[in-house]
Amino acid sequence: MRLVIERGELLRALGHVTSVVERRTTIPILSNVLLQAQGTSVALKATDLEREVIEEAPATVEEPGALTVPAHMLHDIVRKLADGTQVKLERDEEQDRLTLSAGQSRFSLQTLPADDFPDIAIGEMPFSFECSATDLRRLIDKTRFAISTEETRYYLNGIYLHTAEGEGGPTLRAVATDGHRLAQVELALPEGAQGMPGIIIPRKTVHEVHRLLEASSGSVQVGVSETKVRFEIGTVTLTSKLIDGTFPDYSRVIPQSNDKELRVSNGDFIGAVDRVSTIASERGRAIKLSLDKDMLTLSVNNPEGGSATEELTVSYTSEPLEIGFNARYLLDITSQFEGEDAYFMLNDPGSPTMVRDPADESALYVLMPMRV
Amino acid sequence: MPVRQLSAKTINRIAAGEVIERPASVVKELVENAVDAGATEIEVVTASGGLSLIRVTDNGHGMAPQDLSLSVERHATSKLKEEDLFDIRSLGFRGEALPSIGSVARLEITSRPIGPGSANSIRVDQGTKSDIRPAASNQGTTIEVRDLFCATPARLKFLKSERAENMAVKDVVKRLAMAHPTIGFTVQTGERIGLKLPREAPDTKGLLQRLGHIMGREFLDDALEIAGERDGVRIMGFAGLPTLHRGDSTQQFLFVNGRPVKDKLLIGCVRAAYGDTIPRGRYPLLALFLDLEPRDVDVNVHPAKAEVRFKDTGLIRSLVIGSLRSALQQAGHKASSRGGVQTLQTFQSVVATNAQAVQAQSNHPQSFAKYPRSPAGMSPGLGEAMQAPFAQFDATSADASANAPFKHDQQSLQKPLGAARAQLHETYIVAQTTDSVVIVDQHAAHERLVYERMKKALQNGGIATQCLLIPAIVEVGADAADALCEKEDELRELGLALDRFGTATIAVREIPALLGDTDIEGLVKDLAAELLSEGPNLVLKERLEAVASRMACHGSVRAGRRLTPQEMNALLREMEQTPL
């Protein structure tokens, strides 16, 4: 294998793929990135056996071939090279090494055979649809904070993506919950997604996709099978295994009969919650919401640290209510909001509260209160 | 096969299987008899681990010839008033030991009662009784057991090495000796005198001496006297300081009415009483004696009487915990002296030079810098390492002591933890009291203080709970579900709300907010296991406290921070206030 590539192209590609490479692994080849030179480009591929990322970068290929080299080391080297340098990659047949030369620098990196590199992307994707990067990012952005990190309920360790019947027709819906709160966001069902199975996308994949989407504005091709999901974002392709489990029937926890409506200016609310919760103890951060006619009093009482209250003028006409929440959960939800107001539908201090963003009807949040 | 009545011999051998497990069990039965006979000197001799010979000699009240003959019969005893099985004031009462031993070995009893009579002896050879013959003996009883288990060779296969059996014999005698300090004990295993315990005075001093002989001098120096009484139950004994601990619980001795027992309840009480003062997995040393009306305790639970059952467990629990705690609290921060003395001895010569250093410092502050960096007379090894910070004055925070005026802390010198003198490696506070040196790990000390504060907040402020959006359904089994539901209210107070969800399943609706996104299933299963084993209900509390302790660790003064003398003294004073 022999090729020449521009440093910026190589760096961008490496940046996309190396983040799935675990720094410490028991299988040596998993810390490597696979380089495949063919035609007018080089394909870079990295995997952690749960997911793999492939990116193609234009290069002048003088001799096609494939090999693997330590991913993070290669990334670090390329990052430190001067911008605009032409990087020459050449395989040293005798020593089985990769020689990298750029300007006055020369590096010789140990390789492992390309044939040993695992391939997890094999398999058909019977369902395939296209959606805009912005939409996909919105689905992830507004739900991923609620993903559970608790390993024993592994089926909650991801975003549940599935088709559903929304208010305005069929939708593609993303749901995440950790058992304390739930986030649900949907978008109009894209062409081709009809009949796709419900899938649980693992947390790490969610974060990887989100990272790749940040740099992209075009459209994304999504392929789905029973066990895998594939995202084609620009020149990058990410294939990931899914969490093999059944997502609980979340629809039952979405309250239907909450009749106490609270409407509050979101900016004021976030500021007040943030201020008042300063007093709260490190964990468990309980904050009490006392509601009276058009008046919301936020209060925190920490026997160790003191107490704090703040009053907000709100729109509320139901009977008075006192209810406690975890302040961090409140902020997690309300900070996703796009509009000026936040809209709460409450019932009683022991049952779930629904929170909505009036500016985004497609998003819905459910939050369990705390007893304080 | 037709149903048959078993012969007396077989019955005795079966009974022997329960009572006589190994040579040590024989020793236990015989020594208990000797104690019950009011002996003041008891001698135990064994050969080849007790298999070829066990001889127990006492100077108790002995037996008359007719008693002698009856004593080896099954269910014959002088110790039990027929009408009341619940008023047991002696160690033995079942009337099983001698016939059991006699059925599996060759037994010879020689006894001379008090008074003018002469001695007599009787033999039982594997269950066959001989006639009574006159013999020569001093007052008291001598019992010889030869060829133990010759009648039940299967037992022999399950015995351990001679050494192990000897150890077990000594152990049995030790336990009984602890409960009876006024009796002298001698144990001879083979040719060697394995144990010699002189008679002690019949007061607590005597008891402590006896305990010291058995549990080691260390215990003697660092034991706290325990005494308490409530509703007719008396507790006395000695407990080691929290700084004196072992990796196993073999040095915890518990006695009920002079009877050594292993009781879960009592062991749990000890653990609860020492609480946070002992690191996890370490066990304090102690010997506790409970005395109560025989009617309030059932000793007839276990053939070897290793377990007892109390009528009023709550009373026993609160008494044991209460008296242990109060003794520990009175001791304050007294530390085990052993380690300290050893450490001081190791670098005594260094300490001497340091004293000069301090003198030089107070007389001529300016000449301080000229003080030699490696003082002569330093002992090698540990001494050097300890000395290093002092030798490089510019690199350490030892100047803390230089700033602390001596005359102001006369008062602090009187306090248990003394006056802070210096900080070593920016980690350890060295404090001086009127007659000793105290070294305190600042991080550990502060962590403990913060932890105590958090625990208090947990108790006072109530526990905030997070309601669950999706109740966690945990399958625990019907028994565990019953146990959990029974404790529902108690658990709710700790922040765990659950209710029944089918026969064997529990639905958890609220969890303590402190635990965050946690493994609920694991928690509930652990809880259930604990409730079923009837142990004290600690899991949930421990988990909460573990979170508190982790947070305490992060919220504490770190090692490596330089403290001013005022800060150090404040820390020491606060430590003195901390309850144990």
Coordinates of N, CA, C and O in Angstrom, one line a residue, chain A residues 5-98:
Chain A
I5 N -1.9 11.7 1.0 CA -3.2 12.3 1.4 C -2.9 13.6 2.0 O -1.9 13.8 2.7
E6 N -3.8 14.5 1.9 CA -3.7 15.9 2.5 C -3.9 15.7 4.0 O -4.8 15.0 4.4
R7 N -3.1 16.4 4.8 CA -3.2 16.2 6.3 C -4.6 16.5 6.8 O -5.1 15.8 7.6
G8 N -5.3 17.6 6.3 CA -6.6 18.0 6.8 C -7.6 16.9 6.5 O -8.4 16.6 7.4
E9 N -7.6 16.3 5.3 CA -8.5 15.3 5.0 C -8.4 14.1 6.0 O -9.3 13.5 6.5
L10 N -7.1 13.7 6.2 CA -6.8 12.6 7.0 C -7.2 12.8 8.4 O -7.8 12.0 9.1
L11 N -6.9 14.0 8.9 CA -7.3 14.4 10.3 C -8.8 14.3 10.5 O -9.3 13.8 11.5
R12 N -9.5 14.9 9.6 CA -11.0 14.9 9.7 C -11.6 13.5 9.8 O -12.4 13.2 10.6
A13 N -11.1 12.7 8.9 CA -11.5 11.3 8.8 C -11.2 10.5 10.1 O -12.0 9.8 10.7
L14 N -9.9 10.7 10.6 CA -9.5 10.1 11.8 C -10.3 10.6 13.0 O -10.7 9.8 13.9
G15 N -10.6 11.9 13.0 CA -11.4 12.4 14.1 C -12.8 11.7 14.2 O -13.3 11.5 15.3
H16 N -13.3 11.4 13.0 CA -14.6 10.8 13.0 C -14.6 9.4 13.5 O -15.5 8.9 14.2
V17 N -13.6 8.6 13.1 CA -13.6 7.2 13.4 C -12.9 6.8 14.7 O -13.4 5.9 15.4
T18 N -11.9 7.6 15.2 CA -11.2 7.1 16.3 C -11.9 7.2 17.6 O -11.6 6.6 18.6
S19 N -13.0 8.0 17.6 CA -13.7 8.2 18.9 C -14.4 6.9 19.3 O -14.7 6.7 20.5
V20 N -14.6 5.9 18.4 CA -15.2 4.7 18.9 C -14.2 3.7 19.4 O -14.5 2.7 20.0
V21 N -12.9 4.0 19.1 CA -11.8 3.1 19.6 C -11.6 3.3 21.1 O -11.4 4.4 21.6
E22 N -11.8 2.2 21.8 CA -11.5 2.2 23.2 C -10.0 2.3 23.4 O -9.2 1.7 22.7
R23 N -9.6 3.1 24.4 CA -8.2 3.3 24.7 C -7.6 2.0 25.3 O -6.4 1.8 25.1
R24 N -8.3 1.4 26.1 CA -7.8 0.1 26.7 C -8.7 -1.0 26.3 O -9.9 -1.0 26.4
T25 N -8.1 -2.0 25.6 CA -8.9 -3.1 25.2 C -8.1 -4.4 25.3 O -6.8 -4.3 25.3
T26 N -8.8 -5.5 25.5 CA -8.0 -6.8 25.6 C -7.7 -7.4 24.3 O -6.9 -8.3 24.2
I27 N -8.3 -6.9 23.2 CA -8.0 -7.4 21.9 C -7.2 -6.4 21.2 O -7.8 -5.3 20.8
P28 N -6.0 -6.7 20.9 CA -5.1 -5.6 20.4 C -5.6 -4.9 19.1 O -5.5 -3.7 19.0
I29 N -6.2 -5.7 18.2 CA -6.5 -5.1 16.9 C -7.7 -4.1 17.1 O -7.8 -3.2 16.2
L30 N -8.4 -4.1 18.2 CA -9.5 -3.2 18.4 C -8.9 -1.8 18.7 O -9.7 -0.8 18.5
S31 N -7.7 -1.6 19.0 CA -7.1 -0.3 19.2 C -6.6 0.2 17.9 O -6.0 1.4 17.9
N32 N -6.7 -0.5 16.9 CA -6.2 -0.1 15.6 C -7.3 0.4 14.6 O -8.5 0.2 14.8
V33 N -6.9 1.2 13.7 CA -7.8 1.6 12.6 C -7.4 0.9 11.3 O -6.2 0.7 11.1
L34 N -8.4 0.5 10.6 CA -8.1 -0.2 9.3 C -8.0 0.8 8.2 O -8.9 1.7 8.0
L35 N -6.9 0.8 7.4 CA -6.8 1.7 6.3 C -6.9 0.8 5.0 O -6.2 -0.2 4.9
Q36 N -7.8 1.2 4.1 CA -8.0 0.5 2.9 C -7.8 1.5 1.7 O -8.7 2.3 1.6
A37 N -6.8 1.3 0.9 CA -6.6 2.2 -0.2 C -7.0 1.5 -1.5 O -6.6 0.4 -1.8
Q38 N -7.8 2.3 -2.2 CA -8.3 1.7 -3.5 C -8.8 2.9 -4.3 O -9.5 3.8 -3.8
G39 N -8.6 2.8 -5.6 CA -9.1 3.8 -6.5 C -8.5 5.2 -6.2 O -7.3 5.4 -6.1
T40 N -9.4 6.1 -5.8 CA -9.0 7.5 -5.6 C -9.2 7.9 -4.1 O -9.3 9.1 -3.8
S41 N -9.4 6.9 -3.3 CA -9.6 7.2 -1.9 C -9.1 6.2 -0.9 O -8.8 5.1 -1.3
V42 N -9.0 6.6 0.3 CA -8.7 5.6 1.4 C -9.8 5.6 2.3 O -10.4 6.6 2.7
A43 N -10.2 4.3 2.7 CA -11.3 4.2 3.7 C -10.7 3.9 5.0 O -9.8 3.0 5.2
L44 N -11.2 4.6 6.0 CA -10.7 4.3 7.4 C -11.9 3.7 8.2 O -13.0 4.1 8.1
K45 N -11.5 2.7 8.9 CA -12.6 2.0 9.6 C -12.1 1.6 11.1 O -11.0 1.2 11.3
A46 N -13.0 1.9 12.0 CA -12.6 1.6 13.4 C -13.9 0.9 14.1 O -15.0 1.2 13.7
T47 N -13.6 0.1 15.1 CA -14.7 -0.6 15.7 C -14.4 -0.9 17.2 O -13.3 -0.9 17.6
D48 N -15.5 -1.0 18.0 CA -15.3 -1.6 19.3 C -16.2 -2.8 19.5 O -16.5 -3.2 20.6
L49 N -16.5 -3.5 18.4 CA -17.3 -4.7 18.3 C -18.8 -4.4 18.5 O -19.6 -5.3 18.1
E50 N -19.1 -3.3 19.1 CA -20.5 -3.0 19.2 C -21.0 -2.1 18.1 O -22.1 -2.1 17.6
R51 N -20.1 -1.3 17.6 CA -20.4 -0.4 16.5 C -19.1 -0.2 15.7 O -18.0 -0.3 16.2
E52 N -19.3 0.2 14.4 CA -18.1 0.5 13.6 C -18.4 1.8 12.8 O -19.5 2.1 12.4
V53 N -17.3 2.5 12.5 CA -17.5 3.8 11.8 C -16.5 3.7 10.6 O -15.4 3.3 10.7
I54 N -17.0 4.0 9.4 CA -16.2 4.0 8.2 C -16.3 5.4 7.6 O -17.3 6.0 7.5
E55 N -15.1 5.9 7.1 CA -15.1 7.1 6.5 C -14.2 7.0 5.3 O -13.1 6.4 5.4
E56 N -14.6 7.6 4.2 CA -13.7 7.6 3.0 C -13.1 9.0 2.9 O -13.8 10.0 3.0
A57 N -11.8 9.1 2.5 CA -11.2 10.4 2.3 C -10.4 10.3 1.0 O -9.8 9.3 0.6
P58 N -10.5 11.4 0.2 CA -9.8 11.3 -1.1 C -8.3 11.3 -0.9 O -7.8 11.9 -0.1
A59 N -7.7 10.5 -1.7 CA -6.2 10.3 -1.6 C -5.6 9.9 -3.0 O -6.4 9.4 -3.8
T60 N -4.4 10.1 -3.2 CA -3.7 9.7 -4.4 C -3.1 8.3 -4.1 O -2.1 8.2 -3.4
V61 N -3.8 7.3 -4.6 CA -3.3 5.9 -4.3 C -2.4 5.5 -5.3 O -2.7 5.4 -6.5
E62 N -1.1 5.2 -4.9 CA -0.1 4.7 -5.9 C -0.1 3.2 -6.0 O 0.2 2.6 -7.0
E63 N -0.5 2.6 -4.8 CA -0.5 1.2 -4.8 C -1.6 0.7 -3.8 O -1.5 1.1 -2.7
P64 N -2.7 0.1 -4.3 CA -3.7 -0.3 -3.4 C -3.3 -1.3 -2.3 O -2.3 -2.0 -2.5
G65 N -4.0 -1.4 -1.2 CA -3.7 -2.3 -0.2 C -4.4 -2.0 1.1 O -5.2 -1.0 1.2
A66 N -4.2 -2.8 2.1 CA -4.9 -2.6 3.4 C -4.0 -3.0 4.6 O -3.3 -4.0 4.5
L67 N -4.1 -2.3 5.6 CA -3.4 -2.6 6.9 C -4.1 -1.9 8.1 O -4.9 -1.1 7.9
T68 N -3.7 -2.3 9.3 CA -4.2 -1.6 10.4 C -3.0 -1.1 11.3 O -2.0 -1.7 11.4
V69 N -3.2 0.1 11.8 CA -2.2 0.7 12.7 C -3.0 1.3 14.0 O -4.2 1.6 13.9
P70 N -2.2 1.5 15.0 CA -2.8 2.0 16.3 C -3.5 3.4 16.0 O -2.9 4.3 15.5
A71 N -4.8 3.4 16.3 CA -5.6 4.5 15.9 C -5.3 5.8 16.6 O -5.1 6.8 16.0
H72 N -5.2 5.7 17.9 CA -5.0 7.0 18.7 C -3.6 7.5 18.4 O -3.4 8.7 18.3
M73 N -2.6 6.7 18.2 CA -1.3 7.1 17.9 C -1.3 7.8 16.5 O -0.7 8.9 16.4
L74 N -1.9 7.2 15.6 CA -1.9 7.8 14.2 C -2.7 9.2 14.3 O -2.2 10.2 13.7
H75 N -3.7 9.2 15.0 CA -4.5 10.4 15.2 C -3.7 11.5 15.8 O -3.6 12.7 15.3
D76 N -2.9 11.2 16.9 CA -2.1 12.2 17.6 C -1.0 12.7 16.6 O -0.7 13.9 16.6
I77 N -0.4 11.8 15.9 CA 0.7 12.2 14.9 C 0.1 13.2 13.9 O 0.6 14.3 13.7
V78 N -1.0 12.8 13.3 CA -1.5 13.7 12.2 C -2.0 15.0 12.8 O -1.8 16.1 12.2
R79 N -2.5 15.0 14.0 CA -2.9 16.2 14.6 C -1.7 17.2 14.8 O -1.9 18.4 14.7
K80 N -0.6 16.6 15.1 CA 0.6 17.5 15.4 C 1.3 17.9 14.1 O 2.2 18.8 14.2
L81 N 0.9 17.4 13.0 CA 1.6 17.8 11.7 C 1.1 19.2 11.3 O 0.0 19.6 11.7
A82 N 2.0 19.9 10.6 CA 1.6 21.2 10.2 C 0.4 21.2 9.2 O 0.3 20.2 8.4
D83 N -0.4 22.2 9.2 CA -1.6 22.2 8.4 C -1.2 22.3 6.9 O -0.2 23.0 6.6
G84 N -1.9 21.6 6.1 CA -1.6 21.6 4.6 C -0.5 20.7 4.2 O -0.2 20.7 3.0
T85 N 0.1 19.9 5.1 CA 1.2 19.0 4.7 C 0.6 17.9 3.9 O -0.5 17.4 4.1
Q86 N 1.4 17.4 2.9 CA 1.0 16.2 2.2 C 1.6 15.0 3.0 O 2.8 15.0 3.4
V87 N 0.7 14.1 3.4 CA 1.2 12.9 4.2 C 1.3 11.7 3.3 O 0.4 11.4 2.5
K88 N 2.5 11.1 3.4 CA 2.7 9.9 2.6 C 2.7 8.7 3.4 O 3.4 8.6 4.5
L89 N 1.8 7.8 3.1 CA 1.7 6.5 3.9 C 2.2 5.4 3.0 O 1.8 5.2 1.9
E90 N 3.2 4.6 3.5 CA 3.7 3.6 2.7 C 4.0 2.3 3.6 O 4.5 2.4 4.7
R91 N 3.7 1.2 3.0 CA 3.9 0.0 3.8 C 5.3 -0.5 3.6 O 5.8 -0.6 2.5
D92 N 6.0 -0.8 4.7 CA 7.3 -1.3 4.6 C 7.2 -2.9 4.7 O 6.9 -3.5 5.7
E93 N 7.3 -3.5 3.5 CA 7.0 -4.9 3.4 C 7.8 -5.8 4.3 O 7.4 -6.7 4.9
E94 N 9.1 -5.4 4.4 CA 10.0 -6.3 5.1 C 9.7 -6.3 6.6 O 9.7 -7.4 7.2
Q95 N 9.5 -5.2 7.2 CA 9.3 -5.1 8.6 C 7.8 -5.1 9.0 O 7.5 -5.1 10.2
D96 N 6.9 -5.1 8.0 CA 5.5 -5.1 8.3 C 5.2 -3.9 9.1 O 4.4 -3.9 10.0
R97 N 5.7 -2.8 8.7 CA 5.4 -1.5 9.3 C 4.8 -0.5 8.4 O 4.9 -0.7 7.2
L98 N 4.2 0.5 8.9 CA 3.7 1.6 8.1 C 4.6 2.8 8.3 O 4.8 3.3 9.4

